[in-house]
PDB file of N, CA, C and O in Angstrom:
ATOM      1  N   MET A   1     125.920 117.451  84.692  1.00 82.00           N
ATOM      2  CA  MET A   1     126.844 117.111  86.075  1.00 82.00           C
ATOM      3  C   MET A   1     128.062 117.246  85.182  1.00 82.00           C
ATOM      4  O   MET A   1     128.592 116.519  84.297  1.00 82.00           O
ATOM      5  N   CYS A   2     129.381 117.675  85.552  1.00 80.00           N
ATOM      6  CA  CYS A   2     130.656 117.477  84.878  1.00 80.00           C
ATOM      7  C   CYS A   2     131.925 117.239  86.293  1.00 80.00           C
ATOM      8  O   CYS A   2     132.387 117.991  87.364  1.00 80.00           O
ATOM      9  N   SER A   3     132.494 116.660  85.590  1.00 82.00           N
ATOM     10  CA  SER A   3     133.568 115.977  86.503  1.00 82.00           C
ATOM     11  C   SER A   3     134.692 115.097  85.620  1.00 82.00           C
ATOM     12  O   SER A   3     134.509 114.883  84.680  1.00 82.00           O
ATOM     13  N   PRO A   4     135.993 115.117  86.317  1.00 77.00           N
ATOM     14  CA  PRO A   4     136.589 114.470  85.549  1.00 77.00           C
ATOM     15  C   PRO A   4     136.537 113.271  84.971  1.00 77.00           C
ATOM     16  O   PRO A   4     135.929 112.767  85.828  1.00 77.00           O
ATOM     17  N   PHE A   5     137.277 113.007  84.329  1.00 77.00           N
ATOM     18  CA  PHE A   5     136.732 111.438  83.253  1.00 77.00           C
ATOM     19  C   PHE A   5     138.207 110.185  82.817  1.00 77.00           C
ATOM     20  O   PHE A   5     138.179 109.621  83.288  1.00 77.00           O
ATOM     21  N   ALA A   6     138.775 111.250  82.090  1.00 74.00           N
ATOM     22  CA  ALA A   6     140.030 110.991  81.418  1.00 74.00           C
ATOM     23  C   ALA A   6     141.052 110.432  82.638  1.00 74.00           C
ATOM     24  O   ALA A   6     140.915 110.998  83.664  1.00 74.00           O
ATOM     25  N   ARG A   7     141.553 110.253  82.156  1.00 78.00           N
ATOM     26  CA  ARG A   7     143.247 109.805  83.025  1.00 78.00           C
ATOM     27  C   ARG A   7     143.033 108.386  83.599  1.00 78.00           C
ATOM     28  O   ARG A   7     143.137 107.422  83.431  1.00 78.00           O
ATOM     29  N   ASP A   8     142.193 108.591  85.206  1.00 83.00           N
ATOM     30  CA  ASP A   8     142.090 107.794  86.232  1.00 83.00           C
ATOM     31  C   ASP A   8     140.857 107.563  86.027  1.00 83.00           C
ATOM     32  O   ASP A   8     140.692 107.738  86.913  1.00 83.00           O
ATOM     33  N   THR A   9     140.759 106.481  85.052  1.00 82.00           N
ATOM     34  CA  THR A   9     138.637 106.477  85.168  1.00 82.00           C
ATOM     35  C   THR A   9     138.424 105.716  85.937  1.00 82.00           C
ATOM     36  O   THR A   9     137.482 105.947  86.322  1.00 82.00           O
ATOM     37  N   ALA A  10     139.495 104.868  86.394  1.00 89.00           N
ATOM     38  CA  ALA A  10     138.852 104.188  87.783  1.00 89.00           C
ATOM     39  C   ALA A  10     138.473 105.170  88.730  1.00 89.00           C
ATOM     40  O   ALA A  10     137.158 105.125  89.361  1.00 89.00           O
ATOM     41  N   ARG A  11     139.473 105.770  89.577  1.00 90.00           N
ATOM     42  CA  ARG A  11     138.911 106.481  90.352  1.00 90.00           C
ATOM     43  C   ARG A  11     138.040 107.835  90.235  1.00 90.00           C
ATOM     44  O   ARG A  11     137.165 108.548  90.920  1.00 90.00           O
ATOM     45  N   ASN A  12     138.157 108.150  88.969  1.00 86.00           N
ATOM     46  CA  ASN A  12     137.131 109.195  88.663  1.00 86.00           C
ATOM     47  C   ASN A  12     135.300 108.619  88.426  1.00 86.00           C
ATOM     48  O   ASN A  12     134.765 109.378  88.524  1.00 86.00           O
ATOM     49  N   LEU A  13     135.290 107.882  88.229  1.00 89.00           N
ATOM     50  CA  LEU A  13     134.302 107.075  87.968  1.00 89.00           C
ATOM     51  C   LEU A  13     133.566 106.816  89.409  1.00 89.00           C
ATOM     52  O   LEU A  13     132.606 107.223  89.310  1.00 89.00           O
ATOM     53  N   GLU A  14     134.313 106.734  90.332  1.00 91.00           N
ATOM     54  CA  GLU A  14     134.086 106.396  92.100  1.00 91.00           C
ATOM     55  C   GLU A  14     133.596 107.501  91.667  1.00 91.00           C
ATOM     56  O   GLU A  14     132.523 108.139  92.602  1.00 91.00           O
ATOM     57  N   ASN A  15     134.841 108.338  92.145  1.00 90.00           N
ATOM     58  CA  ASN A  15     133.949 110.202  92.583  1.00 90.00           C
ATOM     59  C   ASN A  15     133.016 110.887  91.844  1.00 90.00           C
ATOM     60  O   ASN A  15     132.200 110.845  92.671  1.00 90.00           O
ATOM     61  N   ALA A  16     132.419 110.047  90.488  1.00 89.00           N
ATOM     62  CA  ALA A  16     131.447 110.860  89.535  1.00 89.00           C
ATOM     63  C   ALA A  16     130.208 110.583  90.271  1.00 89.00           C
ATOM     64  O   ALA A  16     129.002 110.721  90.235  1.00 89.00           O
ATOM     65  N   ARG A  17     130.299 108.851  90.600  1.00 92.00           N
ATOM     66  CA  ARG A  17     129.278 108.296  91.989  1.00 92.00           C
ATOM     67  C   ARG A  17     128.846 109.015  92.900  1.00 92.00           C
ATOM     68  O   ARG A  17     127.574 109.105  92.874  1.00 92.00           O
ATOM     69  N   ARG A  18     130.038 108.990  93.732  1.00 93.00           N
ATOM     70  CA  ARG A  18     129.265 109.820  94.697  1.00 93.00           C
ATOM     71  C   ARG A  18     128.914 111.551  94.256  1.00 93.00           C
ATOM     72  O   ARG A  18     127.476 111.971  95.301  1.00 93.00           O
ATOM     73  N   TYR A  19     129.859 112.271  93.734  1.00 92.00           N
ATOM     74  CA  TYR A  19     128.859 113.626  92.934  1.00 92.00           C
ATOM     75  C   TYR A  19     127.109 113.593  92.687  1.00 92.00           C
ATOM     76  O   TYR A  19     126.796 114.527  93.186  1.00 92.00           O
ATOM     77  N   LEU A  20     127.288 111.987  91.987  1.00 93.00           N
ATOM     78  CA  LEU A  20     126.048 112.661  91.485  1.00 93.00           C
ATOM     79  C   LEU A  20     125.066 111.881  92.770  1.00 93.00           C
ATOM     80  O   LEU A  20     124.208 112.313  92.706  1.00 93.00           O
ATOM     81  N   LYS A  21     125.237 110.924  93.492  1.00 95.00           N
ATOM     82  CA  LYS A  21     124.472 110.352  94.801  1.00 95.00           C
ATOM     83  C   LYS A  21     124.216 111.735  95.226  1.00 95.00           C
ATOM     84  O   LYS A  21     123.166 111.663  96.186  1.00 95.00           O
ATOM     85  N   PHE A  22     125.034 112.728  95.534  1.00 95.00           N
ATOM     86  CA  PHE A  22     125.518 114.188  96.588  1.00 95.00           C
ATOM     87  C   PHE A  22     124.314 114.653  95.764  1.00 95.00           C
ATOM     88  O   PHE A  22     123.116 115.094  96.285  1.00 95.00           O
ATOM     89  N   ALA A  23     124.360 115.070  94.249  1.00 94.00           N
ATOM     90  CA  ALA A  23     123.540 115.684  93.606  1.00 94.00           C
ATOM     91  C   ALA A  23     121.952 114.914  93.840  1.00 94.00           C
ATOM     92  O   ALA A  23     120.844 116.236  93.681  1.00 94.00           O
ATOM     93  N   VAL A  24     121.307 113.876  93.841  1.00 96.00           N
ATOM     94  CA  VAL A  24     120.437 113.350  94.541  1.00 96.00           C
ATOM     95  C   VAL A  24     119.748 113.540  95.419  1.00 96.00           C
ATOM     96  O   VAL A  24     118.546 113.898  95.720  1.00 96.00           O
ATOM     97  N   GLU A  25     120.829 113.801  96.513  1.00 97.00           N
ATOM     98  CA  GLU A  25     120.550 114.000  97.991  1.00 97.00           C
ATOM     99  C   GLU A  25     119.871 115.494  97.865  1.00 97.00           C
ATOM    100  O   GLU A  25     119.323 115.732  98.816  1.00 97.00           O
ATOM    101  N   GLN A  26     120.572 116.733  96.931  1.00 95.00           N
ATOM    102  CA  GLN A  26     120.142 118.041  97.062  1.00 95.00           C
ATOM    103  C   GLN A  26     118.455 117.836  95.940  1.00 95.00           C
ATOM    104  O   GLN A  26     118.352 119.161  96.696  1.00 95.00           O
ATOM    105  N   GLY A  27     118.193 116.940  96.033  1.00 96.00           N
ATOM    106  CA  GLY A  27     116.519 117.645  95.199  1.00 96.00           C
ATOM    107  C   GLY A  27     117.403 117.653  93.469  1.00 96.00           C
ATOM    108  O   GLY A  27     116.091 117.829  93.225  1.00 96.00           O
ATOM    109  N   ALA A  28     118.325 116.818  93.021  1.00 94.00           N
ATOM    110  CA  ALA A  28     118.490 117.753  91.493  1.00 94.00           C
ATOM    111  C   ALA A  28     118.499 116.592  90.602  1.00 94.00           C
ATOM    112  O   ALA A  28     118.374 115.220  91.493  1.00 94.00           O
ATOM    113  N   ILE A  29     118.056 116.337  89.954  1.00 93.00           N
ATOM    114  CA  ILE A  29     117.882 115.323  88.706  1.00 93.00           C
ATOM    115  C   ILE A  29     119.513 115.092  87.913  1.00 93.00           C
ATOM    116  O   ILE A  29     119.029 115.801  86.904  1.00 93.00           O
ATOM    117  N   PRO A  30     120.099 114.583  88.288  1.00 92.00           N
ATOM    118  CA  PRO A  30     121.824 114.534  87.725  1.00 92.00           C
ATOM    119  C   PRO A  30     121.512 113.974  86.816  1.00 92.00           C
ATOM    120  O   PRO A  30     120.973 113.035  86.176  1.00 92.00           O
ATOM    121  N   PHE A  31     122.887 114.453  85.760  1.00 89.00           N
ATOM    122  CA  PHE A  31     122.896 113.845  84.121  1.00 89.00           C
ATOM    123  C   PHE A  31     124.153 114.048  83.336  1.00 89.00           C
ATOM    124  O   PHE A  31     125.026 115.130  83.834  1.00 89.00           O
ATOM    125  N   ALA A  32     125.329 112.555  83.711  1.00 88.00           N
ATOM    126  CA  ALA A  32     125.950 113.365  83.009  1.00 88.00           C
ATOM    127  C   ALA A  32     126.586 112.394  82.080  1.00 88.00           C
ATOM    128  O   ALA A  32     126.968 111.412  82.136  1.00 88.00           O
ATOM    129  N   PRO A  33     126.547 113.250  80.849  1.00 85.00           N
ATOM    130  CA  PRO A  33     126.618 112.282  79.631  1.00 85.00           C
ATOM    131  C   PRO A  33     128.685 112.045  79.740  1.00 85.00           C
ATOM    132  O   PRO A  33     128.604 111.466  78.932  1.00 85.00           O
ATOM    133  N   HIS A  34     129.429 112.691  80.260  1.00 82.00           N
ATOM    134  CA  HIS A  34     130.778 112.395  79.914  1.00 82.00           C
ATOM    135  C   HIS A  34     131.441 110.987  80.296  1.00 82.00           C
ATOM    136  O   HIS A  34     131.885 110.275  80.123  1.00 82.00           O
ATOM    137  N   LEU A  35     130.065 110.753  81.148  1.00 84.00           N
ATOM    138  CA  LEU A  35     130.396 109.502  82.207  1.00 84.00           C
ATOM    139  C   LEU A  35     129.245 108.423  80.931  1.00 84.00           C
ATOM    140  O   LEU A  35     129.818 107.413  81.157  1.00 84.00           O
ATOM    141  N   LEU A  36     128.690 109.187  79.833  1.00 85.00           N
ATOM    142  CA  LEU A  36     127.874 108.401  79.151  1.00 85.00           C
ATOM    143  C   LEU A  36     128.263 107.569  77.809  1.00 85.00           C
ATOM    144  O   LEU A  36     128.814 106.466  77.414  1.00 85.00           O
ATOM    145  N   TYR A  37     128.524 108.640  77.585  1.00 87.00           N
ATOM    146  CA  TYR A  37     128.870 108.460  75.877  1.00 87.00           C
ATOM    147  C   TYR A  37     129.886 107.586  75.376  1.00 87.00           C
ATOM    148  O   TYR A  37     130.627 107.128  74.592  1.00 87.00           O
ATOM    149  N   PRO A  38     130.926 108.411  76.699  1.00 85.00           N
ATOM    150  CA  PRO A  38     132.799 106.972  76.427  1.00 85.00           C
ATOM    151  C   PRO A  38     132.333 105.543  76.526  1.00 85.00           C
ATOM    152  O   PRO A  38     132.920 104.923  76.544  1.00 85.00           O
ATOM    153  N   GLN A  39     131.186 105.348  76.433  1.00 85.00           N
ATOM    154  CA  GLN A  39     130.879 103.348  77.390  1.00 85.00           C
ATOM    155  C   GLN A  39     130.797 103.014  75.592  1.00 85.00           C
ATOM    156  O   GLN A  39     131.142 102.010  75.819  1.00 85.00           O
ATOM    157  N   VAL A  40     130.439 104.027  75.022  1.00 92.00           N
ATOM    158  CA  VAL A  40     129.868 103.217  73.220  1.00 92.00           C
ATOM    159  C   VAL A  40     130.770 103.758  72.185  1.00 92.00           C
ATOM    160  O   VAL A  40     130.380 103.603  71.102  1.00 92.00           O
ATOM    161  N   MET A  41     131.178 105.008  72.436  1.00 91.00           N
ATOM    162  CA  MET A  41     131.954 105.583  71.509  1.00 91.00           C
ATOM    163  C   MET A  41     133.363 105.919  72.099  1.00 91.00           C
ATOM    164  O   MET A  41     134.227 105.811  73.105  1.00 91.00           O
ATOM    165  N   ASP A  42     134.698 105.833  71.412  1.00 90.00           N
ATOM    166  CA  ASP A  42     136.003 105.597  71.334  1.00 90.00           C
ATOM    167  C   ASP A  42     136.441 107.326  71.115  1.00 90.00           C
ATOM    168  O   ASP A  42     136.129 108.184  70.324  1.00 90.00           O
ATOM    169  N   ASP A  43     137.369 107.759  72.189  1.00 84.00           N
ATOM    170  CA  ASP A  43     137.195 108.872  72.836  1.00 84.00           C
ATOM    171  C   ASP A  43     138.532 109.314  71.708  1.00 84.00           C
ATOM    172  O   ASP A  43     138.868 110.392  71.707  1.00 84.00           O
ATOM    173  N   CYS A  44     139.183 108.189  71.764  1.00 88.00           N
ATOM    174  CA  CYS A  44     140.851 108.337  70.632  1.00 88.00           C
ATOM    175  C   CYS A  44     140.119 108.782  69.510  1.00 88.00           C
ATOM    176  O   CYS A  44     140.802 109.389  68.713  1.00 88.00           O
ATOM    177  N   ASN A  45     139.050 107.975  69.115  1.00 94.00           N
ATOM    178  CA  ASN A  45     138.334 108.694  67.769  1.00 94.00           C
ATOM    179  C   ASN A  45     138.224 109.619  67.443  1.00 94.00           C
ATOM    180  O   ASN A  45     137.123 110.519  68.079  1.00 94.00           O
ATOM    181  N   PRO A  46     138.512 110.674  66.839  1.00 93.00           N
ATOM    182  CA  PRO A  46     138.711 112.084  66.618  1.00 93.00           C
ATOM    183  C   PRO A  46     137.330 112.705  66.216  1.00 93.00           C
ATOM    184  O   PRO A  46     136.030 113.574  67.142  1.00 93.00           O
ATOM    185  N   ASP A  47     136.468 112.102  65.383  1.00 95.00           N
ATOM    186  CA  ASP A  47     135.276 112.067  65.149  1.00 95.00           C
ATOM    187  C   ASP A  47     134.199 111.712  66.077  1.00 95.00           C
ATOM    188  O   ASP A  47     132.614 112.035  65.817  1.00 95.00           O
ATOM    189  N   GLN A  48     134.167 110.458  67.003  1.00 94.00           N
ATOM    190  CA  GLN A  48     133.612 110.177  67.234  1.00 94.00           C
ATOM    191  C   GLN A  48     133.610 110.565  68.823  1.00 94.00           C
ATOM    192  O   GLN A  48     132.555 111.487  69.326  1.00 94.00           O
ATOM    193  N   ARG A  49     134.766 111.777  69.318  1.00 89.00           N
ATOM    194  CA  ARG A  49     134.830 112.379  70.679  1.00 89.00           C
ATOM    195  C   ARG A  49     134.299 113.718  69.785  1.00 89.00           C
ATOM    196  O   ARG A  49     133.662 114.208  70.950  1.00 89.00           O
ATOM    197  N   LYS A  50     134.142 114.078  68.864  1.00 92.00           N
ATOM    198  CA  LYS A  50     133.516 115.196  68.001  1.00 92.00           C
ATOM    199  C   LYS A  50     132.411 115.299  68.440  1.00 92.00           C
ATOM    200  O   LYS A  50     131.471 115.625  68.850  1.00 92.00           O
ATOM    201  N   LEU A  51     131.552 113.762  67.728  1.00 93.00           N
ATOM    202  CA  LEU A  51     130.719 113.964  68.176  1.00 93.00           C
ATOM    203  C   LEU A  51     129.718 113.954  69.685  1.00 93.00           C
ATOM    204  O   LEU A  51     128.944 114.491  69.754  1.00 93.00           O
ATOM    205  N   GLY A  52     130.490 113.052  71.028  1.00 89.00           N
ATOM    206  CA  GLY A  52     129.928 112.698  71.938  1.00 89.00           C
ATOM    207  C   GLY A  52     130.223 114.086  72.747  1.00 89.00           C
ATOM    208  O   GLY A  52     128.965 114.307  73.595  1.00 89.00           O
ATOM    209  N   LEU A  53     131.277 115.431  72.193  1.00 87.00           N
ATOM    210  CA  LEU A  53     131.413 116.244  72.858  1.00 87.00           C
ATOM    211  C   LEU A  53     129.775 117.351  72.395  1.00 87.00           C
ATOM    212  O   LEU A  53     129.181 118.120  73.289  1.00 87.00           O
ATOM    213  N   PHE A  54     129.849 116.980  70.890  1.00 92.00           N
ATOM    214  CA  PHE A  54     128.108 117.409  71.309  1.00 92.00           C
ATOM    215  C   PHE A  54     127.185 117.363  71.451  1.00 92.00           C
ATOM    216  O   PHE A  54     125.993 117.747  71.532  1.00 92.00           O
ATOM    217  N   PHE A  55     127.177 115.579  71.351  1.00 92.00           N
ATOM    218  CA  PHE A  55     126.359 114.932  72.350  1.00 92.00           C
ATOM    219  C   PHE A  55     125.447 115.477  73.613  1.00 92.00           C
ATOM    220  O   PHE A  55     124.810 116.762  74.182  1.00 92.00           O
ATOM    221  N   GLY A  56     126.671 116.155  73.797  1.00 87.00           N
ATOM    222  CA  GLY A  56     127.177 116.194  75.997  1.00 87.00           C
ATOM    223  C   GLY A  56     126.402 117.806  75.780  1.00 87.00           C
ATOM    224  O   GLY A  56     125.770 118.423  77.011  1.00 87.00           O
ATOM    225  N   MET A  57     127.367 118.845  74.535  1.00 89.00           N
ATOM    226  CA  MET A  57     126.562 120.103  74.918  1.00 89.00           C
ATOM    227  C   MET A  57     125.125 120.696  74.266  1.00 89.00           C
ATOM    228  O   MET A  57     124.699 121.411  74.240  1.00 89.00           O
ATOM    229  N   VAL A  58     124.391 119.534  73.568  1.00 92.00           N
ATOM    230  CA  VAL A  58     122.903 119.460  73.402  1.00 92.00           C
ATOM    231  C   VAL A  58     122.140 119.309  74.914  1.00 92.00           C
ATOM    232  O   VAL A  58     121.203 120.120  74.905  1.00 92.00           O
ATOM    233  N   TRP A  59     122.890 118.628  75.204  1.00 89.00           N
ATOM    234  CA  TRP A  59     122.120 118.431  77.010  1.00 89.00           C
ATOM    235  C   TRP A  59     122.599 118.908  77.741  1.00 89.00           C
ATOM    236  O   TRP A  59     121.622 119.626  78.443  1.00 89.00           O
ATOM    237  N   LEU A  60     123.142 119.826  77.619  1.00 87.00           N
ATOM    238  CA  LEU A  60     123.712 121.081  78.336  1.00 87.00           C
ATOM    239  C   LEU A  60     122.866 122.247  78.026  1.00 87.00           C
ATOM    240  O   LEU A  60     122.477 122.953  79.289  1.00 87.00           O
ATOM    241  N   LYS A  61     122.551 122.755  76.862  1.00 91.00           N
ATOM    242  CA  LYS A  61     121.578 123.436  76.445  1.00 91.00           C
ATOM    243  C   LYS A  61     120.145 123.058  76.768  1.00 91.00           C
ATOM    244  O   LYS A  61     119.408 123.926  77.347  1.00 91.00           O
ATOM    245  N   LYS A  62     119.673 122.243  77.188  1.00 91.00           N
ATOM    246  CA  LYS A  62     118.449 121.521  78.408  1.00 91.00           C
ATOM    247  C   LYS A  62     118.821 121.262  80.054  1.00 91.00           C
ATOM    248  O   LYS A  62     117.743 121.463  80.742  1.00 91.00           O
ATOM    249  N   CYS A  63     119.699 122.125  80.078  1.00 88.00           N
ATOM    250  CA  CYS A  63     119.386 122.223  81.212  1.00 88.00           C
ATOM    251  C   CYS A  63     119.397 122.903  82.307  1.00 88.00           C
ATOM    252  O   CYS A  63     119.696 124.302  81.621  1.00 88.00           O
ATOM    253  N   ASP A  64     118.719 123.362  83.600  1.00 89.00           N
ATOM    254  CA  ASP A  64     118.690 124.590  84.143  1.00 89.00           C
ATOM    255  C   ASP A  64     119.792 125.152  84.955  1.00 89.00           C
ATOM    256  O   ASP A  64     120.000 126.502  85.186  1.00 89.00           O
ATOM    257  N   GLU A  65     121.031 124.091  85.442  1.00 89.00           N
ATOM    258  CA  GLU A  65     122.037 124.638  85.937  1.00 89.00           C
ATOM    259  C   GLU A  65     123.127 123.605  85.344  1.00 89.00           C
ATOM    260  O   GLU A  65     122.696 122.262  84.774  1.00 89.00           O
ATOM    261  N   LEU A  66     124.646 123.568  85.826  1.00 85.00           N
ATOM    262  CA  LEU A  66     125.768 122.741  85.548  1.00 85.00           C
ATOM    263  C   LEU A  66     126.585 122.544  87.145  1.00 85.00           C
ATOM    264  O   LEU A  66     126.922 123.633  87.585  1.00 85.00           O
ATOM    265  N   TRP A  67     126.639 121.781  87.880  1.00 88.00           N
ATOM    266  CA  TRP A  67     127.339 121.413  88.798  1.00 88.00           C
ATOM    267  C   TRP A  67     128.304 120.610  88.307  1.00 88.00           C
ATOM    268  O   TRP A  67     128.614 120.010  87.466  1.00 88.00           O
ATOM    269  N   VAL A  68     130.015 121.771  88.046  1.00 85.00           N
ATOM    270  CA  VAL A  68     130.858 121.308  88.195  1.00 85.00           C
ATOM    271  C   VAL A  68     132.119 120.725  89.628  1.00 85.00           C
ATOM    272  O   VAL A  68     131.827 121.245  90.352  1.00 85.00           O
ATOM    273  N   PHE A  69     132.378 119.456  89.434  1.00 86.00           N
ATOM    274  CA  PHE A  69     133.272 118.543  90.468  1.00 86.00           C
ATOM    275  C   PHE A  69     134.824 118.445  90.257  1.00 86.00           C
ATOM    276  O   PHE A  69     134.635 118.177  88.894  1.00 86.00           O
ATOM    277  N   GLY A  70     135.492 118.750  91.048  1.00 78.00           N
ATOM    278  CA  GLY A  70     136.715 118.414  90.619  1.00 78.00           C
ATOM    279  C   GLY A  70     137.904 119.432  90.946  1.00 78.00           C
ATOM    280  O   GLY A  70     137.140 121.045  90.815  1.00 78.00           O
ATOM    281  N   SER A  71     138.642 119.475  91.138  1.00 74.00           N
ATOM    282  CA  SER A  71     139.811 120.911  91.089  1.00 74.00           C
ATOM    283  C   SER A  71     140.589 120.780  89.912  1.00 74.00           C
ATOM    284  O   SER A  71     141.115 122.411  89.990  1.00 74.00           O
ATOM    285  N   TYR A  72     140.069 120.118  88.783  1.00 69.00           N
ATOM    286  CA  TYR A  72     141.158 120.528  87.998  1.00 69.00           C
ATOM    287  C   TYR A  72     139.967 120.849  85.974  1.00 69.00           C
ATOM    288  O   TYR A  72     139.155 119.175  86.459  1.00 69.00           O
ATOM    289  N   ILE A  73     139.477 121.759  85.853  1.00 65.00           N
ATOM    290  CA  ILE A  73     138.932 121.907  84.682  1.00 65.00           C
ATOM    291  C   ILE A  73     140.202 122.177  83.050  1.00 65.00           C
ATOM    292  O   ILE A  73     140.512 123.402  83.381  1.00 65.00           O
ATOM    293  N   PRO A  74     140.284 121.715  82.269  1.00 65.00           N
ATOM    294  CA  PRO A  74     140.912 121.782  81.416  1.00 65.00           C
ATOM    295  C   PRO A  74     140.644 122.922  80.691  1.00 65.00           C
ATOM    296  O   PRO A  74     138.553 123.380  80.600  1.00 65.00           O
ATOM    297  N   SER A  75     141.126 123.712  80.122  1.00 66.00           N
ATOM    298  CA  SER A  75     140.693 124.928  79.520  1.00 66.00           C
ATOM    299  C   SER A  75     140.030 124.885  78.272  1.00 66.00           C
ATOM    300  O   SER A  75     139.057 125.479  78.182  1.00 66.00           O
ATOM    301  N   LYS A  76     139.855 123.298  77.818  1.00 62.00           N
ATOM    302  CA  LYS A  76     139.283 123.031  75.962  1.00 62.00           C
ATOM    303  C   LYS A  76     137.611 122.913  76.913  1.00 62.00           C
ATOM    304  O   LYS A  76     136.581 123.089  76.262  1.00 62.00           O
ATOM    305  N   THR A  77     137.603 122.682  78.061  1.00 56.00           N
ATOM    306  CA  THR A  77     136.076 122.266  78.666  1.00 56.00           C
ATOM    307  C   THR A  77     135.258 123.888  78.764  1.00 56.00           C
ATOM    308  O   THR A  77     134.084 124.083  78.368  1.00 56.00           O
ATOM    309  N   LEU A  78     136.449 124.981  79.803  1.00 56.00           N
ATOM    310  CA  LEU A  78     136.063 126.427  79.850  1.00 56.00           C
ATOM    311  C   LEU A  78     135.664 126.656  78.094  1.00 56.00           C
ATOM    312  O   LEU A  78     134.515 127.568  78.308  1.00 56.00           O
ATOM    313  N   ALA A  79     136.678 127.172  77.356  1.00 58.00           N
ATOM    314  CA  ALA A  79     135.839 127.668  76.129  1.00 58.00           C
ATOM    315  C   ALA A  79     135.235 126.538  75.318  1.00 58.00           C
ATOM    316  O   ALA A  79     134.139 127.650  74.559  1.00 58.00           O
ATOM    317  N   ALA A  80     134.968 125.373  75.871  1.00 57.00           N
ATOM    318  CA  ALA A  80     133.559 124.866  74.799  1.00 57.00           C
ATOM    319  C   ALA A  80     132.093 125.118  75.722  1.00 57.00           C
ATOM    320  O   ALA A  80     131.293 125.872  74.866  1.00 57.00           O
ATOM    321  N   LEU A  81     132.326 126.106  77.103  1.00 56.00           N
ATOM    322  CA  LEU A  81     131.260 126.286  77.718  1.00 56.00           C
ATOM    323  C   LEU A  81     130.912 127.956  77.043  1.00 56.00           C
ATOM    324  O   LEU A  81     129.543 127.833  76.956  1.00 56.00           O
TER     325      LEU A  81
END
């Protein structure tokens, strides 16, 4: 699952919880690495950010689907896909 997290993290975390709940209600088994890794890695540290993005891409390759929520998707995110 992809959704905004940076900037207004409190609001985006609340939204992500709703999105996860929605996915579960649809019968999916959602995973949101963009919410997990910032809890243990410093997004402002370039090496840790790069590693967190790598972890997310490893998980993405194991997924059958990618659900994207939110109205704004940074071009850097699209380039990584």
